[in-house]
mmCIF file of C-alpha atoms in Angstrom:
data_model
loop_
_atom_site.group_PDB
_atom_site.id
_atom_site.type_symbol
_atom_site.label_atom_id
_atom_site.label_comp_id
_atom_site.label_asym_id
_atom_site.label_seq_id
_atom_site.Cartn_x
_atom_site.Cartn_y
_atom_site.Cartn_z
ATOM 1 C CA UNK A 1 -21.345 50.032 -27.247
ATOM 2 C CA UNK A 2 -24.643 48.609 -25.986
ATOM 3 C CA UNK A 3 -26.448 49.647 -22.806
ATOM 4 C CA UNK A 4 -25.376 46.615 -21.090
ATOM 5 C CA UNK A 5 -21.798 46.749 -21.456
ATOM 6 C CA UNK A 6 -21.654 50.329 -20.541
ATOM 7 C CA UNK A 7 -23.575 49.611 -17.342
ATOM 8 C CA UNK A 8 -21.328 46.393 -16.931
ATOM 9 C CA UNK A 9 -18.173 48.954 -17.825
ATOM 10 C CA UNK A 10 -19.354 51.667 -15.168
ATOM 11 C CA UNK A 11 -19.520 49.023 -12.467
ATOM 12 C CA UNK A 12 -16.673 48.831 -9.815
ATOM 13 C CA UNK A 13 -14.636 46.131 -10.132
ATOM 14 C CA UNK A 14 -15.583 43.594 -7.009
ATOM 15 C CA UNK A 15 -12.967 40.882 -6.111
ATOM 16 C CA UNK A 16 -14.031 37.681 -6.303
ATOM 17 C CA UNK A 17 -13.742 36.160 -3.275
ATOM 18 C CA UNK A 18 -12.491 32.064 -3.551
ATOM 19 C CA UNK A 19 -13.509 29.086 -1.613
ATOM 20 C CA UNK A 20 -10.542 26.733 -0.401
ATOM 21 C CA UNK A 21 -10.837 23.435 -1.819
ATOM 22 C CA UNK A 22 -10.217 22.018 1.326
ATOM 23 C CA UNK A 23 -13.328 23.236 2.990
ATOM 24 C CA UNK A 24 -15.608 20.775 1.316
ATOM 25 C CA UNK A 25 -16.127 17.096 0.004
ATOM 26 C CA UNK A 26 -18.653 16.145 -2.563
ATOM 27 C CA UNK A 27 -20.533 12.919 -1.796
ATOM 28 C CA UNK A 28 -20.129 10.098 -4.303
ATOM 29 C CA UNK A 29 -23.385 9.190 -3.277
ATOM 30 C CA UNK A 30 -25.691 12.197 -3.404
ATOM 31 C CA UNK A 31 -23.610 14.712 -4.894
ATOM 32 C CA UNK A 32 -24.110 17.348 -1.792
ATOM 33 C CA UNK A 33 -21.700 19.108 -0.762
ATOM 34 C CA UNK A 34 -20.136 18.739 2.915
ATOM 35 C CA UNK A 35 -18.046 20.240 4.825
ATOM 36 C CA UNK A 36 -14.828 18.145 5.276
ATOM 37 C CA UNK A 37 -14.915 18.742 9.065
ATOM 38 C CA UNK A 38 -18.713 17.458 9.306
ATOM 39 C CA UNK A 39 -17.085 14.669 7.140
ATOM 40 C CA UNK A 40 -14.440 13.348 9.239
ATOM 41 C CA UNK A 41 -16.494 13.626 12.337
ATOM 42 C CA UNK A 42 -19.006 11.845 10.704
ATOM 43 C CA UNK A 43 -16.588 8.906 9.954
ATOM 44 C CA UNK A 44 -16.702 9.455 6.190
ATOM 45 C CA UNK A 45 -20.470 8.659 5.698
ATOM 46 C CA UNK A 46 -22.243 10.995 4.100
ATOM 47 C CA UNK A 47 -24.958 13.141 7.071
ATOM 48 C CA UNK A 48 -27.189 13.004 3.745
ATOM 49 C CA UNK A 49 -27.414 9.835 2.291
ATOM 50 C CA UNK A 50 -25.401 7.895 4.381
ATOM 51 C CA UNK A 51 -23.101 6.787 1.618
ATOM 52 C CA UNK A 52 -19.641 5.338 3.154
ATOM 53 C CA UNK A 53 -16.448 6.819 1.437
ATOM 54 C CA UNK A 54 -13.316 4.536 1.066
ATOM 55 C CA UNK A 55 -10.568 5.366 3.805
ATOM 56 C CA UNK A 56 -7.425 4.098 3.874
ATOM 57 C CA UNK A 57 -5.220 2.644 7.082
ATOM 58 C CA UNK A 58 -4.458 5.869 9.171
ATOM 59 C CA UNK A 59 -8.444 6.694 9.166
ATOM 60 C CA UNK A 60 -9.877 2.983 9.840
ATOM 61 C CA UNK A 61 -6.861 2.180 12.656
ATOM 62 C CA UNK A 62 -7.886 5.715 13.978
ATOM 63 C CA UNK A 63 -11.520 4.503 14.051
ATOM 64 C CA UNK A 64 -11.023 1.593 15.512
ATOM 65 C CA UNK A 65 -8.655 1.150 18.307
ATOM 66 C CA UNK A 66 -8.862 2.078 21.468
ATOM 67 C CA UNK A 67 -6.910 5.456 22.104
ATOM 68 C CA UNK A 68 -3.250 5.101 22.189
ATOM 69 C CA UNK A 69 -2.767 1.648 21.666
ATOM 70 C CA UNK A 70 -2.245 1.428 17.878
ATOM 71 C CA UNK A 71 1.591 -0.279 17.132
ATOM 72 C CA UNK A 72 1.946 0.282 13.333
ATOM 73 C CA UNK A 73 3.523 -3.058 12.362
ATOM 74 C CA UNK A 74 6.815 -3.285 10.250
ATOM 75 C CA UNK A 75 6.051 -3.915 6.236
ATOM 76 C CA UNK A 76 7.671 -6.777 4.808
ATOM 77 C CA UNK A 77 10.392 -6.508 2.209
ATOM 78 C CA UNK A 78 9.871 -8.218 -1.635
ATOM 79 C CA UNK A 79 11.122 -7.471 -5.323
ATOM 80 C CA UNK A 80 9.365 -4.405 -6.119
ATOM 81 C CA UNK A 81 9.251 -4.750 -9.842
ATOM 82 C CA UNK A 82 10.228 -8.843 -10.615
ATOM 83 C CA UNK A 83 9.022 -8.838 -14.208
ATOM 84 C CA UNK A 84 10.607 -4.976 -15.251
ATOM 85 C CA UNK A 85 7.173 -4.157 -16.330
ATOM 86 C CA UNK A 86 5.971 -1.174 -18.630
ATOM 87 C CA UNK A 87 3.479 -0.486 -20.403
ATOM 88 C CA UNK A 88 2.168 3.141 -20.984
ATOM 89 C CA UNK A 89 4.544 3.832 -17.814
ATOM 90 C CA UNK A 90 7.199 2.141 -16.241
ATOM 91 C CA UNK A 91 5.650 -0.084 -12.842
ATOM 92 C CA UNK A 92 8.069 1.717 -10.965
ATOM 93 C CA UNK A 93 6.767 4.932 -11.589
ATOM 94 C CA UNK A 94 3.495 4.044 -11.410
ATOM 95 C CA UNK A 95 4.722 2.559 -7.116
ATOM 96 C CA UNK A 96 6.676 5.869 -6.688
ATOM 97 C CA UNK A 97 4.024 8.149 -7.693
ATOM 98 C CA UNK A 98 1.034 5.897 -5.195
ATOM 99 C CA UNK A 99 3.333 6.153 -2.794
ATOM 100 C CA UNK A 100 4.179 10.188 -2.974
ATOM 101 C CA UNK A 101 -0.039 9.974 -3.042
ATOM 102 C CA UNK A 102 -0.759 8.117 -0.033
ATOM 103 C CA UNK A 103 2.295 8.271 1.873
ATOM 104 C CA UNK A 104 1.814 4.342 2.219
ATOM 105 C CA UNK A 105 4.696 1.875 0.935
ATOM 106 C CA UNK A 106 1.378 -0.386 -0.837
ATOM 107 C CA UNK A 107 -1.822 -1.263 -0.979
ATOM 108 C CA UNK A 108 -1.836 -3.161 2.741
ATOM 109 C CA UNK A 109 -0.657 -2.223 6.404
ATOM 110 C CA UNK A 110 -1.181 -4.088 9.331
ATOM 111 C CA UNK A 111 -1.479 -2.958 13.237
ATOM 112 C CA UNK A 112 -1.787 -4.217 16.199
ATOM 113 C CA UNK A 113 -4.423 -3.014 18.978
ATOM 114 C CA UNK A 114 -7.364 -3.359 21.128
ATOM 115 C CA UNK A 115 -11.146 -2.530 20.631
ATOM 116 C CA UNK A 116 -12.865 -2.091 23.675
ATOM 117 C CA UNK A 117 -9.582 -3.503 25.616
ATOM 118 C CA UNK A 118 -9.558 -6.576 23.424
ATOM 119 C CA UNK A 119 -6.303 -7.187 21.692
ATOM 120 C CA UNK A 120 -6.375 -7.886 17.581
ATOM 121 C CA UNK A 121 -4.367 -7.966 14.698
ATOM 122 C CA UNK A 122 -6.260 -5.490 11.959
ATOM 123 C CA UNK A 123 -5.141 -5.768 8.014
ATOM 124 C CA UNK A 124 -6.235 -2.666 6.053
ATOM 125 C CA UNK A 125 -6.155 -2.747 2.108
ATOM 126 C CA UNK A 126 -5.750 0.396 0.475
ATOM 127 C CA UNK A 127 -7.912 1.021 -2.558
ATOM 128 C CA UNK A 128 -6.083 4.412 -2.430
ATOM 129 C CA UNK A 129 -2.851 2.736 -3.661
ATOM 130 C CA UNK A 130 -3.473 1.610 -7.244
ATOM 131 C CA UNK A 131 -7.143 0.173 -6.597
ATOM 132 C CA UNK A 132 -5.864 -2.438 -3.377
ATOM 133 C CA UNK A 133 -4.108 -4.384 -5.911
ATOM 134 C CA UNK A 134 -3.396 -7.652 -4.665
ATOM 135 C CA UNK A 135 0.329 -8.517 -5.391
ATOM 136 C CA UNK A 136 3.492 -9.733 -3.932
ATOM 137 C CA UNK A 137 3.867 -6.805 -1.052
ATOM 138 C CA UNK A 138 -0.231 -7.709 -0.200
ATOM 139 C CA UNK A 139 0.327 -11.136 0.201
ATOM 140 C CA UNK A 140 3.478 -11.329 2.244
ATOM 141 C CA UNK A 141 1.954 -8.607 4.807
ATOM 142 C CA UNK A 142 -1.359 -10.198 4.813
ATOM 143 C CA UNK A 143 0.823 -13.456 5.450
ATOM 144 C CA UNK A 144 3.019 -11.087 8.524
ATOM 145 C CA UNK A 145 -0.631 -10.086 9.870
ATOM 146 C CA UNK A 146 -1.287 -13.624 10.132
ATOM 147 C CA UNK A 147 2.188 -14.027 11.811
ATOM 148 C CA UNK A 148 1.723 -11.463 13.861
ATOM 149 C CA UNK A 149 -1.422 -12.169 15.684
ATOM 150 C CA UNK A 150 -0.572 -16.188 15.899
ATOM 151 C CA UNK A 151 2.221 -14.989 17.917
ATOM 152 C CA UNK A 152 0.391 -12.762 19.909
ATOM 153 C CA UNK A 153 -2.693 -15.319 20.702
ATOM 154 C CA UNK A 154 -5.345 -12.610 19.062
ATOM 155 C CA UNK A 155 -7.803 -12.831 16.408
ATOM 156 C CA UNK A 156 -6.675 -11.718 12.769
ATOM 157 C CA UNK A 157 -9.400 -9.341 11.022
ATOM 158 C CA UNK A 158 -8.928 -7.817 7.573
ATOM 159 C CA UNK A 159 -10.625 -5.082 5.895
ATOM 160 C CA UNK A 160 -10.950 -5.631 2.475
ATOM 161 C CA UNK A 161 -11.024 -2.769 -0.968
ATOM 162 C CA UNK A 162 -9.426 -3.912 -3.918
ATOM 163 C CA UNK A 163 -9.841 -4.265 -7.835
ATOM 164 C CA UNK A 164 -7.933 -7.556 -7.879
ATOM 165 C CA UNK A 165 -4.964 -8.755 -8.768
ATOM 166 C CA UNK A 166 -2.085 -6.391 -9.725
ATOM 167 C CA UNK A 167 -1.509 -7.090 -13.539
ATOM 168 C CA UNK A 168 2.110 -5.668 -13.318
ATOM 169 C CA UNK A 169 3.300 -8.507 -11.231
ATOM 170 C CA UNK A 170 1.518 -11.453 -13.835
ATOM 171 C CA UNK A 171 1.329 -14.755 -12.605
ATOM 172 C CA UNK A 172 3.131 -13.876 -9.215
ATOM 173 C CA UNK A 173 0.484 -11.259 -8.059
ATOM 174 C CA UNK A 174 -1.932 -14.560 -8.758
ATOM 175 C CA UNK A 175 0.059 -16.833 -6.892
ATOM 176 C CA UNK A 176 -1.077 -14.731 -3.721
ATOM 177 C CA UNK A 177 -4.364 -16.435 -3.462
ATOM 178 C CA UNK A 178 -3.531 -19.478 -2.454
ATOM 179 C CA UNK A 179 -0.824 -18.209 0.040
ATOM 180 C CA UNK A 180 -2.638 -16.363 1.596
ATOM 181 C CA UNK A 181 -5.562 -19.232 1.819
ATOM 182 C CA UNK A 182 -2.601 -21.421 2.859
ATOM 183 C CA UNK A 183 -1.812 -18.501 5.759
ATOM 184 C CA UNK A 184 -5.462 -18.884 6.943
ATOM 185 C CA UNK A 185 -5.688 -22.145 8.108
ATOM 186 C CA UNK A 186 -2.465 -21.287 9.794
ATOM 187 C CA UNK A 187 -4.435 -19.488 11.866
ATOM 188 C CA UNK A 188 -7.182 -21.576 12.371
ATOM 189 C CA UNK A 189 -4.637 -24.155 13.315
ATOM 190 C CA UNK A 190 -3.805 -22.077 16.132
ATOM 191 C CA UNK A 191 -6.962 -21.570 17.256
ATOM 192 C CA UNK A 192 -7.634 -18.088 16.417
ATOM 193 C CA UNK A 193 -10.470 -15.833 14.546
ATOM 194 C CA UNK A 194 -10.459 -14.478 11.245
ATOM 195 C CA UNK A 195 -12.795 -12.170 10.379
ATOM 196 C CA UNK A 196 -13.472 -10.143 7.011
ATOM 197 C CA UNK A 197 -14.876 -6.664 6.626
ATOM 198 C CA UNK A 198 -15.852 -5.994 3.102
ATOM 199 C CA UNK A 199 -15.880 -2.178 2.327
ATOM 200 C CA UNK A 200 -16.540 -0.772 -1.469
ATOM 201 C CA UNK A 201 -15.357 -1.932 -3.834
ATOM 202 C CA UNK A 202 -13.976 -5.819 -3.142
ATOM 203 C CA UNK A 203 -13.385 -7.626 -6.933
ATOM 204 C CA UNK A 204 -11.255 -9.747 -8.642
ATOM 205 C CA UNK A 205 -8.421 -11.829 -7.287
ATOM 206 C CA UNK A 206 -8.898 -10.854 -3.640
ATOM 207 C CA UNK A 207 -12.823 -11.675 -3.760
ATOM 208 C CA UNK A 208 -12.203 -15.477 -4.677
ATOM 209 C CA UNK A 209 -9.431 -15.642 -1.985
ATOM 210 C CA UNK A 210 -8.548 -14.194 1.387
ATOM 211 C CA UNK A 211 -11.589 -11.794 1.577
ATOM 212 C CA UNK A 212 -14.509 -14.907 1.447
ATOM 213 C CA UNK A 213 -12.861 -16.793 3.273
ATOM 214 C CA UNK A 214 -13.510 -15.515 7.061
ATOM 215 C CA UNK A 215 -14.849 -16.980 10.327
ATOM 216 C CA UNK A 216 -17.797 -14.058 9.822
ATOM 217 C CA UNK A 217 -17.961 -11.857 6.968
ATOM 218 C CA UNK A 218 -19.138 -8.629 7.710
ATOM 219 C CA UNK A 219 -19.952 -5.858 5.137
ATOM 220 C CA UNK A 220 -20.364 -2.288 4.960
ATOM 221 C CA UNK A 221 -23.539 -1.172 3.536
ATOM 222 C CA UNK A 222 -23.853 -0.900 -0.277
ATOM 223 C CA UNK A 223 -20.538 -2.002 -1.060
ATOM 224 C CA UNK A 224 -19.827 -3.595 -4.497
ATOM 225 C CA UNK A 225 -18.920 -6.575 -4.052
ATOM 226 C CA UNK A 226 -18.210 -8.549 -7.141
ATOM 227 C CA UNK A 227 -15.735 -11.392 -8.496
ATOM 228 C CA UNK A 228 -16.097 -9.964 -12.474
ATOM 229 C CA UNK A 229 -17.874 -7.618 -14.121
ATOM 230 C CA UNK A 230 -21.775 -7.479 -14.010
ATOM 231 C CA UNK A 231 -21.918 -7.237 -18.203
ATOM 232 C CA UNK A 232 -19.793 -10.140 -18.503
ATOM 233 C CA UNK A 233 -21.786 -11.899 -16.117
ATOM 234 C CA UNK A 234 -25.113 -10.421 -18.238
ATOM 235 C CA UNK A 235 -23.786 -11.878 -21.616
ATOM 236 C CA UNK A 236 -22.502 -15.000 -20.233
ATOM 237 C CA UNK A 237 -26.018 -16.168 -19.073
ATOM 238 C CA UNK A 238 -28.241 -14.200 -21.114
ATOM 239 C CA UNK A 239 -30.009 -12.753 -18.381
ATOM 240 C CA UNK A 240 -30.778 -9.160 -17.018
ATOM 241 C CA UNK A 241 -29.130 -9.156 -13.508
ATOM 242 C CA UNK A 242 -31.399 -7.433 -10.202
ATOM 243 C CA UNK A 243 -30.582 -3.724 -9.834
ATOM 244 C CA UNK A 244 -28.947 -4.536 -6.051
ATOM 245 C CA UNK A 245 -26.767 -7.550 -7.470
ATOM 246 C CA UNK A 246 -23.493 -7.242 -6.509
ATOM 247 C CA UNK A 247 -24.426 -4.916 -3.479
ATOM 248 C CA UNK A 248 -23.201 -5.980 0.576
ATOM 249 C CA UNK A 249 -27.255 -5.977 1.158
ATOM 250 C CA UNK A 250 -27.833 -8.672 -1.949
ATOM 251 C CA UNK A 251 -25.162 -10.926 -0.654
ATOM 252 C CA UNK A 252 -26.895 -11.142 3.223
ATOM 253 C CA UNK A 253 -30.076 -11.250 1.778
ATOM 254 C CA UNK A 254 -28.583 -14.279 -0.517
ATOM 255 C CA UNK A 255 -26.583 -15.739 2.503
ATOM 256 C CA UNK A 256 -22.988 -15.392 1.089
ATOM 257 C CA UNK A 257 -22.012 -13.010 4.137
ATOM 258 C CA UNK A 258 -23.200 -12.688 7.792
ATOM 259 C CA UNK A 259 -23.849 -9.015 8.126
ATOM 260 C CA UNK A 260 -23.962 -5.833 6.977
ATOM 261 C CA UNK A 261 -23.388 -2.992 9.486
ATOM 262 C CA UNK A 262 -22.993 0.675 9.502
ATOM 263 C CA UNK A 263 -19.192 2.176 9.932
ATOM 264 C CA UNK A 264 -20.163 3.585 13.645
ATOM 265 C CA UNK A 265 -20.886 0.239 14.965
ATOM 266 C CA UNK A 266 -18.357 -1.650 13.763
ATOM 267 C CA UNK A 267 -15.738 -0.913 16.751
ATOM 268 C CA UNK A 268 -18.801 -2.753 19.372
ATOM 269 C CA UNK A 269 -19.887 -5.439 16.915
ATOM 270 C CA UNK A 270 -15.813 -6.652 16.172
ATOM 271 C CA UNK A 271 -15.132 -6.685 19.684
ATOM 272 C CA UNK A 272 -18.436 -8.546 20.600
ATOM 273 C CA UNK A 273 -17.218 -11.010 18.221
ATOM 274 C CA UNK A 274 -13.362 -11.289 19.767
ATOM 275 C CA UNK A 275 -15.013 -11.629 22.792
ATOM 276 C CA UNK A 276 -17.159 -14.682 21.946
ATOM 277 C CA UNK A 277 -15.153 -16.153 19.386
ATOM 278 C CA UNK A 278 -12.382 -15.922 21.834
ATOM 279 C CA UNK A 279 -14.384 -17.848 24.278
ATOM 280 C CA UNK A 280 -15.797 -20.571 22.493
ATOM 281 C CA UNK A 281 -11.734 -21.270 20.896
ATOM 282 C CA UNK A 282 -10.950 -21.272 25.076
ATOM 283 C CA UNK A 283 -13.584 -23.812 26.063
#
């Protein structure tokens, strides 16, 4: 036996003491390591880098409304699996187990509230929920959220994380688009805002529909923001793309959306907005 091992052999035996997973969260951004209390308090940005991680309904409604005036509105009800899908799973597995994971029904949930006493209908996509995938359940709530805040004379404003379309639901998951464009000028018919809130990522299906299609398009910072992929786009036209493409910052700079603005300040910029857009629809 070498020196080492009998020194290592002759040592008490310590305990090794464990850290609870549930202490910390490790930024997507930076890679530091935070504590999860620092975290929530902080909104989900990172104190470091000021990254913004992706939060789902409960956190954003939280965030948002004023303090106990959130009404959860109901969900609507629609053929959960039309085309008895499957590939390496069955679709319905792949629901049940996003739903035992987020606790949500789908990828969408509306509510109604105020910011800073101003009433609104907010829509909240779920990237949780298999990526935000846009299919029948998204488009008949974003249609209810539409519904909802025509009938209650308040602006609608959606929040927007998604891959795209949901590829279990085929051409049905596609036909969403234009219903939901359709629902839009519903509301514009009645006189009311709509405003979008891009958050990371926003791609695909929902990009070229309901989510570029608002009154003002806001943005959180350094979202992707993308309709396809940034190789396709590459080999398409032959050309290397800007480091920043496809970032919230490169579409203001390129005057495809109106702002960009930081997660704290979004409660006092949206209701700055319901105030004047509700004004200007008055006079």
């Amino acid at each position: 036996m070498s020196w080492l091992n009998r020194v290592r052999n002759a040592l008490p035996f310590v305990a090794r003491k464990e850290t609870p997973d549930h202490l910390w969260h490790k930024c997507k951004g930076c890679g530091q390591m935070i504590f999860n209390k620092e975290w929530e308090e902080n909104l989900h940005v990172c104190p470091q880098c000021d990254h913004h991680g992706r939060i789902g309904p409960k956190e954003r409604f939280q965030q948002l409304f004023d303090d106990g005036s959130v009404e959860i509105l109901p969900n609507p009800k629609v053929a959960e699996d039309p085309l008895k899908f499957r590939d390496s799973k069955r679709y319905v597995d792949r629901l049940k187990a996003a739903r035992t994971d987020t606790g949500e029904q789908d990828a969408f949930q509306n509510a109604y509230g105020t910011i800073a006493g101003r009433g609104c209908v907010i829509g909240v996509q779920n990237f949780a929920f298999m990526g935000g995938s846009m299919g029948q359940f998204v488009g008949e709530a974003f249609i209810a959220g539409v519904e909802a805040a025509i009938a209650r004379g308040v602006p609608y404003i959606v929040f927007t994380a998604s891959g795209g379309a949901r590829m279990q639901e085929g051409i049905l998951s596609l036909m969403q688009m234009p219903r939901t464009t359709v629902a839009i000028e519903m509301l514009h018919d009645a006189g009311l805002p709509y405003l979008v809130v891009l958050t990371d990522p926003t791609s695909g299906g929902v990009m070229a529909a309901y989510a570029m299609l608002g009154d003002v398009q806001i943005a959180e910072p350094k979202a992707t923001l993308a309709f396809t992929g940034r190789r396709v786009i590459e080999s398409t036209i032959r050309e290397k793309l800007p480091d920043d493409f496809q970032t919230s910052e490169y579409y203001r700079d390129h005057g495809l959306i109106d702002r960009v603005t930081h997660r704290r300040d979004l409660p006092a910029e949206l209701a700055q907005l319901i105030e004047f857009l509700g004004r200007k629809e008055a006079a």
